[in-house]
Short mmCIF file of C-alpha atoms in Angstrom, two decimals:
data_model
loop_
_atom_site.label_atom_id
_atom_site.label_comp_id
_atom_site.label_asym_id
_atom_site.label_seq_id
_atom_site.Cartn_x
_atom_site.Cartn_y
_atom_site.Cartn_z
CA MET A 12 -37.93 -80.49 -89.88
CA SER A 13 -36.69 -78.90 -93.03
CA LEU A 14 -39.79 -76.79 -93.14
CA ILE A 15 -39.28 -75.63 -89.61
CA ASN A 16 -35.67 -74.82 -90.27
CA GLN A 17 -36.60 -72.84 -93.32
CA MET A 18 -39.17 -70.83 -91.34
CA LEU A 19 -36.66 -70.05 -88.67
CA GLN A 20 -34.13 -68.89 -91.20
CA ASP A 21 -36.73 -66.62 -92.81
CA LEU A 22 -37.56 -65.06 -89.46
CA GLU A 23 -33.91 -64.59 -88.72
CA ARG A 24 -33.32 -62.76 -91.95
CA ARG A 25 -36.30 -60.46 -91.31
CA ASN A 26 -35.13 -59.57 -87.86
CA ALA A 27 -31.67 -58.83 -89.11
CA GLY A 28 -33.03 -56.48 -91.71
CA VAL A 29 -35.18 -54.59 -89.23
CA ALA A 30 -32.53 -54.30 -86.51
CA SER A 31 -29.62 -53.24 -88.67
CA PRO A 32 -30.80 -49.65 -89.17
CA SER A 33 -31.36 -49.18 -85.39
CA ARG A 34 -27.85 -50.30 -84.54
CA GLN A 35 -26.31 -47.31 -86.21
CA PRO A 36 -25.02 -44.80 -83.59
CA ILE A 37 -27.19 -41.78 -83.16
CA PRO A 38 -25.16 -38.63 -82.31
CA VAL A 39 -26.22 -37.03 -79.01
CA GLN A 40 -26.32 -33.28 -79.01
CA ALA A 41 -26.66 -31.21 -75.84
CA ALA A 42 -29.58 -28.93 -75.64
CA PRO A 43 -28.57 -25.44 -76.60
CA GLY A 44 -29.97 -23.92 -73.34
CA ARG A 45 -28.12 -26.18 -70.90
CA ARG A 46 -24.60 -25.28 -72.15
CA LYS A 47 -25.11 -21.61 -71.23
CA ARG A 48 -26.07 -22.29 -67.59
CA TYR A 49 -22.46 -23.05 -66.50
CA TRP A 50 -21.08 -19.63 -67.40
CA PRO A 51 -22.75 -17.60 -64.57
CA VAL A 52 -21.50 -20.10 -61.99
CA LEU A 53 -17.99 -20.00 -63.40
CA LEU A 54 -18.05 -16.20 -63.47
CA CYS A 55 -19.13 -16.03 -59.81
CA LEU A 56 -16.33 -18.35 -58.78
CA VAL A 57 -13.78 -16.21 -60.58
CA LEU A 58 -15.09 -13.02 -58.95
CA LEU A 59 -15.07 -14.64 -55.53
CA ALA A 60 -11.48 -15.72 -56.01
CA LEU A 61 -10.50 -12.17 -56.98
CA LEU A 62 -12.24 -10.72 -53.92
CA LEU A 63 -10.50 -13.16 -51.60
CA TRP A 64 -7.15 -12.34 -53.18
CA GLN A 65 -7.74 -8.60 -52.70
CA ALA A 66 -8.91 -9.04 -49.10
CA GLN A 67 -6.10 -11.37 -48.14
CA PRO A 68 -4.01 -8.77 -46.16
CA TRP A 69 -7.03 -7.61 -44.19
CA LEU A 70 -8.11 -11.16 -43.41
CA LEU A 71 -4.62 -12.06 -42.21
CA ALA A 72 -4.47 -9.02 -39.93
CA TRP A 73 -7.90 -9.79 -38.49
CA TRP A 74 -6.94 -13.40 -37.88
CA GLN A 75 -3.75 -12.45 -36.07
CA GLN A 76 -5.62 -9.96 -33.89
CA TYR A 77 -8.23 -12.58 -33.10
CA ARG A 78 -5.69 -15.27 -32.18
CA THR A 79 -3.31 -12.96 -30.25
CA PRO A 80 -4.72 -11.40 -27.00
CA ALA A 81 -4.53 -7.65 -26.96
CA ALA A 82 -1.74 -6.27 -24.82
CA PRO A 83 -2.89 -4.10 -21.90
CA PRO A 84 -2.57 -0.39 -22.55
CA PRO A 85 0.58 1.14 -21.08
CA VAL A 86 0.02 2.70 -17.70
CA ALA A 87 1.09 6.28 -17.47
CA GLU A 88 3.84 6.62 -14.94
CA PRO A 89 2.67 8.82 -12.06
CA ALA A 90 5.11 11.56 -11.41
CA PRO A 91 6.00 12.09 -7.75
CA VAL A 92 4.04 15.08 -6.59
CA ALA A 93 5.11 16.91 -3.50
CA PRO A 94 2.70 19.04 -1.50
CA PRO A 95 3.69 22.69 -1.66
CA ALA A 96 6.12 23.97 0.93
CA ALA A 97 3.62 26.45 2.31
CA ALA A 98 0.36 24.53 2.05
CA PRO A 99 -2.29 26.72 0.42
CA ALA A 100 -5.43 27.51 2.32
CA GLU A 101 -7.67 25.58 -0.05
CA GLN A 102 -5.72 22.34 0.51
CA HIS A 103 -5.79 22.61 4.29
CA TYR A 104 -9.26 24.09 4.56
CA HIS A 105 -10.85 20.81 5.62
CA ALA A 106 -8.32 19.92 8.29
CA LEU A 107 -8.11 23.42 9.75
CA HIS A 108 -11.87 23.81 9.75
CA LEU A 109 -12.28 20.53 11.62
CA LEU A 110 -9.52 21.28 14.11
CA GLU A 111 -11.23 24.53 15.01
CA SER A 112 -13.86 22.64 17.00
CA THR A 113 -11.18 21.41 19.42
CA LEU A 114 -9.77 24.87 20.09
CA SER A 115 -12.90 26.64 21.25
CA GLU A 116 -13.28 28.48 24.54
CA LEU A 117 -11.71 26.98 27.65
CA PRO A 118 -14.08 25.91 30.42
CA ALA A 119 -14.23 28.51 33.17
CA SER A 120 -11.96 28.00 36.13
CA PRO A 121 -13.43 28.13 39.66
CA SER A 122 -12.35 31.74 40.02
CA ILE A 123 -13.67 32.84 36.61
CA PRO A 124 -17.38 33.03 35.82
CA ALA A 125 -18.65 31.75 32.52
CA THR A 126 -18.72 35.25 31.06
CA ALA A 127 -14.98 35.56 31.50
CA ARG A 128 -13.91 32.45 29.67
CA ARG A 129 -10.77 33.07 27.72
CA SER A 130 -10.98 32.02 24.10
CA SER A 131 -8.32 29.52 23.24
CA PRO A 132 -6.34 30.03 20.06
CA SER A 133 -8.33 29.38 16.93
CA ALA A 134 -7.34 26.71 14.49
CA SER A 135 -6.17 29.31 12.00
CA ASN A 136 -3.65 30.59 14.54
CA VAL A 137 -2.36 27.26 15.74
CA ASN A 138 1.20 26.52 14.73
CA ARG A 139 0.94 24.52 11.59
CA PRO A 140 3.13 21.44 11.53
CA ALA A 141 6.51 22.05 10.08
CA LYS A 142 6.99 21.03 6.53
CA SER A 143 7.08 17.27 6.57
CA GLU A 144 9.90 15.38 5.07
CA ALA A 145 7.37 13.96 2.64
CA GLY A 146 6.94 17.46 1.29
CA ALA A 147 10.42 17.48 -0.18
CA VAL A 148 10.02 14.67 -2.63
CA ASP A 149 13.12 13.72 -4.50
CA SER A 150 12.52 13.92 -8.21
CA LYS A 151 14.55 10.74 -8.72
CA PRO A 152 12.93 7.42 -7.87
CA LEU A 153 14.45 4.97 -5.47
CA THR A 154 14.93 2.42 -8.24
CA GLU A 155 14.10 2.45 -11.90
CA GLY A 156 12.94 -0.62 -13.77
CA ARG A 157 13.96 -1.55 -17.27
CA GLY A 158 11.78 -1.35 -20.33
CA ASN A 159 8.18 -0.43 -19.66
CA SER A 160 8.16 -1.39 -15.97
CA LEU A 161 6.99 1.29 -13.58
CA LYS A 162 9.38 3.15 -11.36
CA GLN A 163 9.47 2.31 -7.67
CA PHE A 164 9.03 5.27 -5.37
CA SER A 165 10.47 5.77 -1.94
CA PRO A 166 8.08 5.62 1.05
CA GLU A 167 8.22 9.42 1.33
CA GLN A 168 7.25 9.84 -2.33
CA GLN A 169 4.46 7.31 -2.04
CA SER A 170 3.12 9.01 1.08
CA ALA A 171 3.20 12.42 -0.59
CA ASN A 172 1.28 11.13 -3.61
CA GLN A 173 -1.34 9.49 -1.39
CA TYR A 174 -1.75 12.71 0.59
CA ARG A 175 -2.27 14.70 -2.60
CA GLN A 176 -4.88 12.22 -3.81
CA ALA A 177 -6.64 12.40 -0.44
CA VAL A 178 -6.89 16.19 -0.79
CA ASP A 179 -8.53 15.72 -4.19
CA PHE A 180 -10.98 13.21 -2.71
CA LEU A 181 -11.93 15.61 0.07
CA GLN A 182 -12.62 18.34 -2.46
CA GLN A 183 -14.93 15.87 -4.23
CA GLY A 184 -16.70 14.94 -1.00
CA ARG A 185 -15.30 11.39 -0.95
CA VAL A 186 -14.44 11.47 2.74
CA ALA A 187 -14.17 7.72 3.36
CA GLU A 188 -11.74 7.24 0.48
CA ALA A 189 -9.71 10.25 1.61
CA GLN A 190 -9.48 8.86 5.14
CA ALA A 191 -8.26 5.50 3.85
CA LEU A 192 -5.60 7.18 1.71
CA LEU A 193 -4.42 9.32 4.63
CA SER A 194 -4.00 6.21 6.77
CA GLN A 195 -1.97 4.61 3.99
CA ALA A 196 0.14 7.75 3.69
CA LEU A 197 0.99 7.61 7.39
CA THR A 198 1.82 3.92 7.13
CA ALA A 199 4.26 4.67 4.32
CA ASP A 200 5.75 7.70 6.07
CA PRO A 201 4.79 8.38 9.72
CA ARG A 202 6.49 11.80 9.47
CA ASN A 203 4.03 13.10 6.89
CA HIS A 204 2.63 15.69 9.30
CA ASP A 205 0.25 17.22 6.77
CA ALA A 206 -1.48 13.87 6.29
CA ARG A 207 -1.63 13.33 10.07
CA GLN A 208 -3.12 16.76 10.69
CA MET A 209 -5.80 16.22 8.07
CA LEU A 210 -6.67 12.75 9.38
CA VAL A 211 -6.94 14.12 12.92
CA GLY A 212 -9.37 16.72 11.63
CA LEU A 213 -11.54 14.05 10.00
CA HIS A 214 -11.65 12.05 13.23
CA LEU A 215 -12.62 15.12 15.24
CA ASP A 216 -15.36 16.00 12.78
CA ASN A 217 -16.88 12.57 13.42
CA GLN A 218 -16.39 12.82 17.21
CA ARG A 219 -13.77 10.06 17.19
CA HIS A 220 -11.64 11.67 19.88
CA VAL A 221 -9.89 8.48 20.95
CA GLN A 222 -8.50 7.94 17.45
CA ALA A 223 -7.55 11.60 17.18
CA ILE A 224 -5.67 11.51 20.48
CA ALA A 225 -3.78 8.38 19.42
CA LEU A 226 -2.76 9.99 16.13
CA LEU A 227 -1.56 13.14 17.88
CA GLN A 228 0.46 11.19 20.43
CA GLN A 229 2.09 9.16 17.68
CA GLY A 230 2.88 12.34 15.79
CA LEU A 231 4.57 13.87 18.81
CA GLN A 232 6.63 10.73 19.27
CA GLN A 233 7.81 11.12 15.68
CA ASP A 234 8.50 14.85 16.04
CA PRO A 235 8.11 16.59 19.44
CA LYS A 236 8.54 19.98 17.74
CA GLN A 237 5.00 19.91 16.34
CA THR A 238 3.52 22.40 18.81
CA GLY A 239 0.25 22.48 16.92
CA PHE A 240 -0.22 18.80 17.71
CA SER A 241 0.57 19.51 21.37
CA MET A 242 -2.06 22.25 21.63
CA THR A 243 -4.76 20.12 20.00
CA LEU A 244 -3.90 17.11 22.16
CA ALA A 245 -3.98 19.24 25.32
CA ARG A 246 -7.38 20.62 24.36
CA LEU A 247 -8.77 17.11 23.89
CA GLN A 248 -7.28 16.01 27.20
CA LEU A 249 -8.90 18.98 28.89
CA GLU A 250 -12.27 18.08 27.39
CA ALA A 251 -11.79 14.60 28.85
CA ALA A 252 -11.29 16.22 32.30
CA ASP A 253 -7.57 15.39 32.24
CA LEU A 254 -6.11 18.76 33.21
CA THR A 255 -2.91 17.16 34.48
CA GLY A 256 -2.36 15.38 31.18
CA ALA A 257 -3.00 18.58 29.25
CA LEU A 258 -0.43 20.46 31.34
CA VAL A 259 2.15 17.71 30.85
CA THR A 260 1.59 17.79 27.10
CA MET A 261 2.06 21.54 26.94
CA GLN A 262 5.09 21.47 29.23
CA GLN A 263 6.86 18.87 27.09
CA ALA A 264 6.53 20.97 23.94
CA LEU A 265 7.33 24.28 25.66
CA PRO A 266 11.04 24.28 24.60
CA TYR A 267 9.93 24.29 20.96
CA ALA A 268 7.29 27.00 21.31
CA ALA A 269 9.80 29.88 21.44
CA ASP A 270 7.76 33.12 21.32
CA ASP A 271 4.60 31.55 19.90
CA ALA A 272 1.93 33.83 21.35
CA ASP A 273 -0.93 31.37 20.89
CA TYR A 274 0.98 28.60 22.60
CA HIS A 275 1.89 30.72 25.62
CA GLY A 276 -1.61 32.16 25.89
CA PHE A 277 -3.16 28.69 25.82
CA TYR A 278 -0.65 27.32 28.32
CA ALA A 279 -1.28 30.29 30.62
CA ALA A 280 -5.01 29.54 30.64
CA LEU A 281 -4.32 25.93 31.65
CA LEU A 282 -1.95 27.04 34.42
CA GLN A 283 -4.54 29.52 35.62
CA ARG A 284 -7.17 26.78 35.75
CA GLU A 285 -4.81 24.71 37.88
CA GLY A 286 -4.29 27.68 40.21
CA SER A 287 -0.67 28.38 39.24
CA HIS A 288 -1.26 32.12 38.86
CA GLU A 289 2.35 33.26 39.04
CA ALA A 290 3.38 30.96 36.19
CA ALA A 291 0.22 31.81 34.27
CA ALA A 292 0.96 35.54 34.49
CA GLN A 293 4.45 35.00 33.06
CA HIS A 294 3.12 33.15 30.03
CA TYR A 295 0.39 35.76 29.52
CA LEU A 296 3.10 38.41 29.45
CA THR A 297 5.05 36.40 26.87
CA ALA A 298 1.99 36.15 24.67
CA LEU A 299 1.16 39.86 25.06
CA ARG A 300 4.61 40.89 23.92
CA THR A 301 3.59 39.72 20.46
CA ARG A 302 -0.05 40.85 20.55
CA PRO A 303 -0.35 43.49 23.29
CA GLU A 304 -3.97 44.37 22.52
CA ASN A 305 -5.44 40.88 22.93
CA ALA A 306 -8.31 41.46 25.36
CA SER A 307 -8.66 37.81 26.37
CA TRP A 308 -5.05 37.59 27.45
CA LEU A 309 -5.26 40.94 29.24
CA ILE A 310 -8.25 39.72 31.22
CA GLY A 311 -6.46 36.46 32.01
CA LEU A 312 -3.41 38.42 33.16
CA GLY A 313 -5.62 40.61 35.35
CA ILE A 314 -7.22 37.54 36.95
CA SER A 315 -3.85 35.94 37.78
CA TRP A 316 -2.38 39.19 39.12
CA GLN A 317 -5.47 39.80 41.20
CA ALA A 318 -5.24 36.26 42.62
CA SER A 319 -1.55 36.87 43.38
CA GLY A 320 -2.31 40.10 45.25
CA LYS A 321 -0.90 42.44 42.58
CA LEU A 322 -4.01 44.60 42.52
CA ALA A 323 -2.50 47.67 40.83
CA ASP A 324 -1.09 45.60 38.01
CA ALA A 325 -4.38 43.72 37.72
CA ARG A 326 -6.32 46.99 37.47
CA GLU A 327 -4.05 48.19 34.68
CA ALA A 328 -4.56 44.96 32.75
CA TYR A 329 -8.35 45.23 33.11
CA GLN A 330 -8.35 48.83 32.00
CA ARG A 331 -6.34 47.98 28.90
CA ALA A 332 -8.82 45.22 28.09
CA GLN A 333 -11.67 47.75 28.30
CA GLN A 334 -10.13 49.68 25.43
CA ASP A 335 -10.76 46.85 23.00
CA PRO A 336 -13.71 47.94 20.80
CA GLY A 337 -14.51 44.31 20.05
CA LEU A 338 -14.97 43.34 23.68
CA SER A 339 -18.25 41.50 24.18
CA SER A 340 -20.85 42.90 26.54
CA GLN A 341 -20.48 39.95 28.91
CA LEU A 342 -16.71 40.33 29.17
CA ALA A 343 -17.10 44.08 29.58
CA GLN A 344 -19.51 43.50 32.46
CA PHE A 345 -17.08 41.02 34.06
CA VAL A 346 -14.19 43.52 33.79
CA ASP A 347 -16.32 46.24 35.38
CA GLN A 348 -17.09 43.98 38.32
CA ARG A 349 -13.41 43.12 38.80
CA LEU A 350 -12.40 46.77 38.67
CA LYS A 351 -14.95 47.63 41.34
CA GLN A 352 -13.56 44.89 43.59
CA ILE A 353 -10.00 46.15 43.13
CA ASN A 354 -10.92 49.81 43.65
CA GLN A 355 -12.72 48.97 46.90
CA ARG A 356 -9.66 47.11 48.22
CA LEU A 357 -7.22 49.82 47.16
CA ARG A 358 -9.07 52.59 49.00
#
């Protein structure tokens, strides 16, 4: 046992001598290359922080714009626009051109052959509707909102603006949109006679006579003084074989016609067609006082005087009509025939 103990002690001493040097701490040194790798990363972080600090105002503005919905752009306030007092020809060209188709030659009466048809007044000579109340648009709105709210316009102002926009649409060829605006203008102000006249013309151009007649009748209810509406309505009634209705229409507006030559000439032709030659002659004379050289009215006067037995007066009227250099060959031939009849009876 003592030997074994001695051997163990010897081994223990050997191991202690070998292990003691290894137990000393060995200093650990970082590799020289690894310490330098942190500097680029640190530099990038610093630069990034500087960039973010410089861009901070822009980023805040962008974020606010992104989070806050953009306000709608302010709508420009439309100024009330009134149609001119005397409507220029270019603005009324469409309506007047379309109305012309309803004021063509009158159908021949039983006593007048086709060659002697009296031309009814052209659209350019028809009494234009008096200046509508919508034409005089008050520059001040009905009410005025506060802040950025739009002004509220009176019905007359709204109707005038819609009429003006409809004129622009017609000039651009946008007929359907113009027609819709004209209807809205009349809804806002039924006394906007310019809008009514133009809408009537559009209906006539599309052969919508029923709608045109209704518009004209409504216009006359609003203002019986619109003799141009009366003449157009009477012409449409005559085309519908309603001579009685046409005469009633013209008779109702007669007090407002004054010395309107076209109105009296047209009314005389209707009376002549009915056979009321004495009354027709009186209205022909009224028309001729303004335009004494109108061959159509002179021929109409001659026909009524001849039918009334006033042959000498009829011959004079025919002879005056012959002096018109613009008399057509057919009318000239008709006048010659009538003069021969009168001369034979006066012998």
